[in-house]
PDB file of C-alpha atoms in Angstrom:
ATOM      1  CA  UNK A   1       0.018  -0.012  -0.011  1.00  0.00           C
ATOM      2  CA  UNK A   2       1.526   3.323  -1.061  1.00  0.00           C
ATOM      3  CA  UNK A   3       0.839   6.693   0.415  1.00  0.00           C
ATOM      4  CA  UNK A   4      -0.803   9.310  -1.789  1.00  0.00           C
ATOM      5  CA  UNK A   5       0.416  12.860  -1.885  1.00  0.00           C
ATOM      6  CA  UNK A   6      -2.553  13.795   0.329  1.00  0.00           C
ATOM      7  CA  UNK A   7      -1.681  11.340   3.086  1.00  0.00           C
ATOM      8  CA  UNK A   8       2.023  12.427   3.052  1.00  0.00           C
ATOM      9  CA  UNK A   9       1.008  15.931   3.408  1.00  0.00           C
ATOM     10  CA  UNK A  10      -1.415  15.148   6.228  1.00  0.00           C
ATOM     11  CA  UNK A  11       1.254  13.127   8.191  1.00  0.00           C
ATOM     12  CA  UNK A  12       3.743  15.975   7.596  1.00  0.00           C
ATOM     13  CA  UNK A  13       1.226  18.703   8.995  1.00  0.00           C
ATOM     14  CA  UNK A  14       0.463  16.381  11.951  1.00  0.00           C
ATOM     15  CA  UNK A  15       4.247  15.927  12.818  1.00  0.00           C
ATOM     16  CA  UNK A  16       4.808  19.756  12.501  1.00  0.00           C
ATOM     17  CA  UNK A  17       1.729  20.348  14.862  1.00  0.00           C
ATOM     18  CA  UNK A  18       3.207  17.976  17.474  1.00  0.00           C
ATOM     19  CA  UNK A  19       6.621  19.594  17.448  1.00  0.00           C
ATOM     20  CA  UNK A  20       5.398  23.221  17.315  1.00  0.00           C
ATOM     21  CA  UNK A  21       2.472  23.286  19.722  1.00  0.00           C
ATOM     22  CA  UNK A  22       3.701  23.213  23.287  1.00  0.00           C
ATOM     23  CA  UNK A  23       2.081  20.287  25.208  1.00  0.00           C
ATOM     24  CA  UNK A  24       2.209  20.157  28.938  1.00  0.00           C
ATOM     25  CA  UNK A  25       3.782  16.809  29.678  1.00  0.00           C
ATOM     26  CA  UNK A  26       4.058  16.758  33.493  1.00  0.00           C
ATOM     27  CA  UNK A  27       2.130  18.329  36.184  1.00  0.00           C
ATOM     28  CA  UNK A  28       3.874  20.190  38.890  1.00  0.00           C
ATOM     29  CA  UNK A  29       4.244  18.213  42.210  1.00  0.00           C
ATOM     30  CA  UNK A  30       3.812  21.430  44.234  1.00  0.00           C
ATOM     31  CA  UNK A  31       0.510  22.022  42.540  1.00  0.00           C
ATOM     32  CA  UNK A  32      -0.692  18.463  43.136  1.00  0.00           C
ATOM     33  CA  UNK A  33       0.248  18.955  46.887  1.00  0.00           C
ATOM     34  CA  UNK A  34      -1.680  22.206  46.988  1.00  0.00           C
ATOM     35  CA  UNK A  35      -4.679  20.623  45.320  1.00  0.00           C
ATOM     36  CA  UNK A  36      -4.648  17.694  47.758  1.00  0.00           C
ATOM     37  CA  UNK A  37      -4.332  19.863  50.813  1.00  0.00           C
ATOM     38  CA  UNK A  38      -6.323  22.848  49.595  1.00  0.00           C
ATOM     39  CA  UNK A  39      -3.578  25.155  50.937  1.00  0.00           C
ATOM     40  CA  UNK A  40      -3.822  23.801  54.500  1.00  0.00           C
ATOM     41  CA  UNK A  41      -0.639  23.526  56.637  1.00  0.00           C
ATOM     42  CA  UNK A  42       1.157  20.278  56.561  1.00  0.00           C
ATOM     43  CA  UNK A  43       2.236  19.025  60.007  1.00  0.00           C
ATOM     44  CA  UNK A  44       4.277  16.147  61.308  1.00  0.00           C
ATOM     45  CA  UNK A  45       2.296  12.967  62.000  1.00  0.00           C
ATOM     46  CA  UNK A  46       2.211   9.198  62.112  1.00  0.00           C
ATOM     47  CA  UNK A  47       2.652   8.827  58.332  1.00  0.00           C
ATOM     48  CA  UNK A  48       5.213   6.087  57.587  1.00  0.00           C
ATOM     49  CA  UNK A  49       6.519   5.424  53.996  1.00  0.00           C
ATOM     50  CA  UNK A  50       8.547   2.276  53.350  1.00  0.00           C
ATOM     51  CA  UNK A  51      10.574   2.170  50.078  1.00  0.00           C
ATOM     52  CA  UNK A  52      13.940   0.534  49.123  1.00  0.00           C
ATOM     53  CA  UNK A  53      16.865   2.848  49.526  1.00  0.00           C
ATOM     54  CA  UNK A  54      18.311   1.533  46.226  1.00  0.00           C
ATOM     55  CA  UNK A  55      16.121   0.245  43.373  1.00  0.00           C
ATOM     56  CA  UNK A  56      18.178  -1.463  40.646  1.00  0.00           C
ATOM     57  CA  UNK A  57      15.348  -1.175  38.162  1.00  0.00           C
ATOM     58  CA  UNK A  58      12.882   1.766  38.274  1.00  0.00           C
ATOM     59  CA  UNK A  59      10.234  -0.098  36.392  1.00  0.00           C
ATOM     60  CA  UNK A  60       8.579  -1.502  39.586  1.00  0.00           C
ATOM     61  CA  UNK A  61       9.634  -0.022  42.839  1.00  0.00           C
ATOM     62  CA  UNK A  62       7.598  -1.276  45.829  1.00  0.00           C
ATOM     63  CA  UNK A  63       6.213   1.543  48.026  1.00  0.00           C
ATOM     64  CA  UNK A  64       4.065   1.052  51.191  1.00  0.00           C
ATOM     65  CA  UNK A  65       2.431   3.915  53.089  1.00  0.00           C
ATOM     66  CA  UNK A  66       0.766   3.426  56.375  1.00  0.00           C
ATOM     67  CA  UNK A  67      -1.050   6.103  58.377  1.00  0.00           C
ATOM     68  CA  UNK A  68      -3.544   5.246  61.105  1.00  0.00           C
ATOM     69  CA  UNK A  69      -6.788   7.363  61.089  1.00  0.00           C
ATOM     70  CA  UNK A  70      -6.103   8.601  57.556  1.00  0.00           C
ATOM     71  CA  UNK A  71      -9.094   9.438  55.297  1.00  0.00           C
ATOM     72  CA  UNK A  72      -6.957   9.374  52.223  1.00  0.00           C
ATOM     73  CA  UNK A  73      -3.408   9.041  51.109  1.00  0.00           C
ATOM     74  CA  UNK A  74      -1.718  10.366  48.003  1.00  0.00           C
ATOM     75  CA  UNK A  75       1.709   9.161  46.656  1.00  0.00           C
ATOM     76  CA  UNK A  76       3.752  11.402  44.469  1.00  0.00           C
ATOM     77  CA  UNK A  77       6.992  10.740  42.353  1.00  0.00           C
ATOM     78  CA  UNK A  78       7.944  14.432  41.682  1.00  0.00           C
ATOM     79  CA  UNK A  79      10.663  13.698  39.054  1.00  0.00           C
ATOM     80  CA  UNK A  80       8.454  11.477  36.904  1.00  0.00           C
ATOM     81  CA  UNK A  81       7.007  12.938  33.793  1.00  0.00           C
ATOM     82  CA  UNK A  82       3.485  12.353  35.505  1.00  0.00           C
ATOM     83  CA  UNK A  83       4.321  12.751  39.261  1.00  0.00           C
ATOM     84  CA  UNK A  84       0.884  11.690  40.529  1.00  0.00           C
ATOM     85  CA  UNK A  85       1.129   7.960  41.461  1.00  0.00           C
ATOM     86  CA  UNK A  86      -2.135   7.252  43.153  1.00  0.00           C
ATOM     87  CA  UNK A  87      -4.655   8.481  45.741  1.00  0.00           C
ATOM     88  CA  UNK A  88      -6.256   5.926  48.062  1.00  0.00           C
ATOM     89  CA  UNK A  89      -9.420   6.801  50.056  1.00  0.00           C
ATOM     90  CA  UNK A  90     -10.391   4.856  53.114  1.00  0.00           C
ATOM     91  CA  UNK A  91     -13.900   4.354  54.352  1.00  0.00           C
ATOM     92  CA  UNK A  92     -15.146   4.116  57.878  1.00  0.00           C
ATOM     93  CA  UNK A  93     -14.928   0.261  57.851  1.00  0.00           C
ATOM     94  CA  UNK A  94     -11.329   0.143  56.639  1.00  0.00           C
ATOM     95  CA  UNK A  95      -9.392  -2.099  58.893  1.00  0.00           C
ATOM     96  CA  UNK A  96      -5.778  -1.090  58.076  1.00  0.00           C
ATOM     97  CA  UNK A  97      -5.026   2.332  56.618  1.00  0.00           C
ATOM     98  CA  UNK A  98      -2.203   1.057  54.384  1.00  0.00           C
ATOM     99  CA  UNK A  99      -1.579   1.487  50.678  1.00  0.00           C
ATOM    100  CA  UNK A 100       0.867  -0.700  48.973  1.00  0.00           C
ATOM    101  CA  UNK A 101       1.766  -0.291  45.247  1.00  0.00           C
ATOM    102  CA  UNK A 102       4.669  -0.561  42.789  1.00  0.00           C
ATOM    103  CA  UNK A 103       5.626   2.646  40.915  1.00  0.00           C
ATOM    104  CA  UNK A 104       7.756   3.389  37.847  1.00  0.00           C
ATOM    105  CA  UNK A 105      10.544   5.859  38.712  1.00  0.00           C
ATOM    106  CA  UNK A 106      12.452   7.834  35.977  1.00  0.00           C
ATOM    107  CA  UNK A 107      15.460   8.624  38.215  1.00  0.00           C
ATOM    108  CA  UNK A 108      16.633   9.000  41.787  1.00  0.00           C
ATOM    109  CA  UNK A 109      14.250  11.111  43.795  1.00  0.00           C
ATOM    110  CA  UNK A 110      12.223  11.504  46.954  1.00  0.00           C
ATOM    111  CA  UNK A 111       8.908   9.648  46.915  1.00  0.00           C
ATOM    112  CA  UNK A 112       6.366  11.837  48.735  1.00  0.00           C
ATOM    113  CA  UNK A 113       3.323  10.564  50.642  1.00  0.00           C
ATOM    114  CA  UNK A 114       0.602  12.911  51.936  1.00  0.00           C
ATOM    115  CA  UNK A 115      -2.267  11.917  54.139  1.00  0.00           C
ATOM    116  CA  UNK A 116      -5.492  13.611  55.096  1.00  0.00           C
ATOM    117  CA  UNK A 117      -6.345  12.716  58.730  1.00  0.00           C
ATOM    118  CA  UNK A 118      -9.720  12.117  60.076  1.00  0.00           C
ATOM    119  CA  UNK A 119      -9.577  15.575  61.901  1.00  0.00           C
ATOM    120  CA  UNK A 120      -8.902  17.379  58.581  1.00  0.00           C
ATOM    121  CA  UNK A 121      -5.171  17.998  59.077  1.00  0.00           C
ATOM    122  CA  UNK A 122      -2.510  16.859  56.599  1.00  0.00           C
ATOM    123  CA  UNK A 123       0.731  15.051  57.184  1.00  0.00           C
ATOM    124  CA  UNK A 124       3.633  14.441  54.778  1.00  0.00           C
ATOM    125  CA  UNK A 125       6.505  11.989  54.715  1.00  0.00           C
ATOM    126  CA  UNK A 126       9.290  11.274  52.039  1.00  0.00           C
ATOM    127  CA  UNK A 127      11.613   8.494  51.323  1.00  0.00           C
ATOM    128  CA  UNK A 128      14.564   8.834  49.033  1.00  0.00           C
ATOM    129  CA  UNK A 129      14.975   6.044  46.434  1.00  0.00           C
ATOM    130  CA  UNK A 130      18.118   5.743  44.499  1.00  0.00           C
ATOM    131  CA  UNK A 131      17.390   4.384  40.965  1.00  0.00           C
ATOM    132  CA  UNK A 132      20.248   2.781  39.090  1.00  0.00           C
ATOM    133  CA  UNK A 133      18.249   2.029  35.824  1.00  0.00           C
ATOM    134  CA  UNK A 134      15.270   4.357  35.221  1.00  0.00           C
ATOM    135  CA  UNK A 135      11.883   3.027  34.480  1.00  0.00           C
ATOM    136  CA  UNK A 136      10.601   5.773  32.376  1.00  0.00           C
ATOM    137  CA  UNK A 137      13.088   5.420  29.395  1.00  0.00           C
ATOM    138  CA  UNK A 138      16.025   6.742  31.371  1.00  0.00           C
TER     139      UNK A 138
END
């Protein structure tokens, strides 16, 4: 199947559009924190984040976040092209307020966990993970 002149022109214009028009690839981690907390002060609290110090492969880094009495937990990887990893909401019947996931990391960074507590306050914790082979093409 050959390409007609019209198809070739359309593909060329599409490629030009993608390279010229700025596309926002990643959101700002500070903006995501602001959106989660609504501008409220972040205090010290019982939030615990567990992640390996060194991840040989950034494709699947295990992260566990535990926070008793949390209504919701948000995990961020700020240096990733898309820094928002996940947000977990806990209902009143939740037995354990723990979130465990595997995240893809582009490079060495601090993984940030935020928790909204039952009393409306917010707590934050971070864990530095050194990545030897990036999982986002790096």
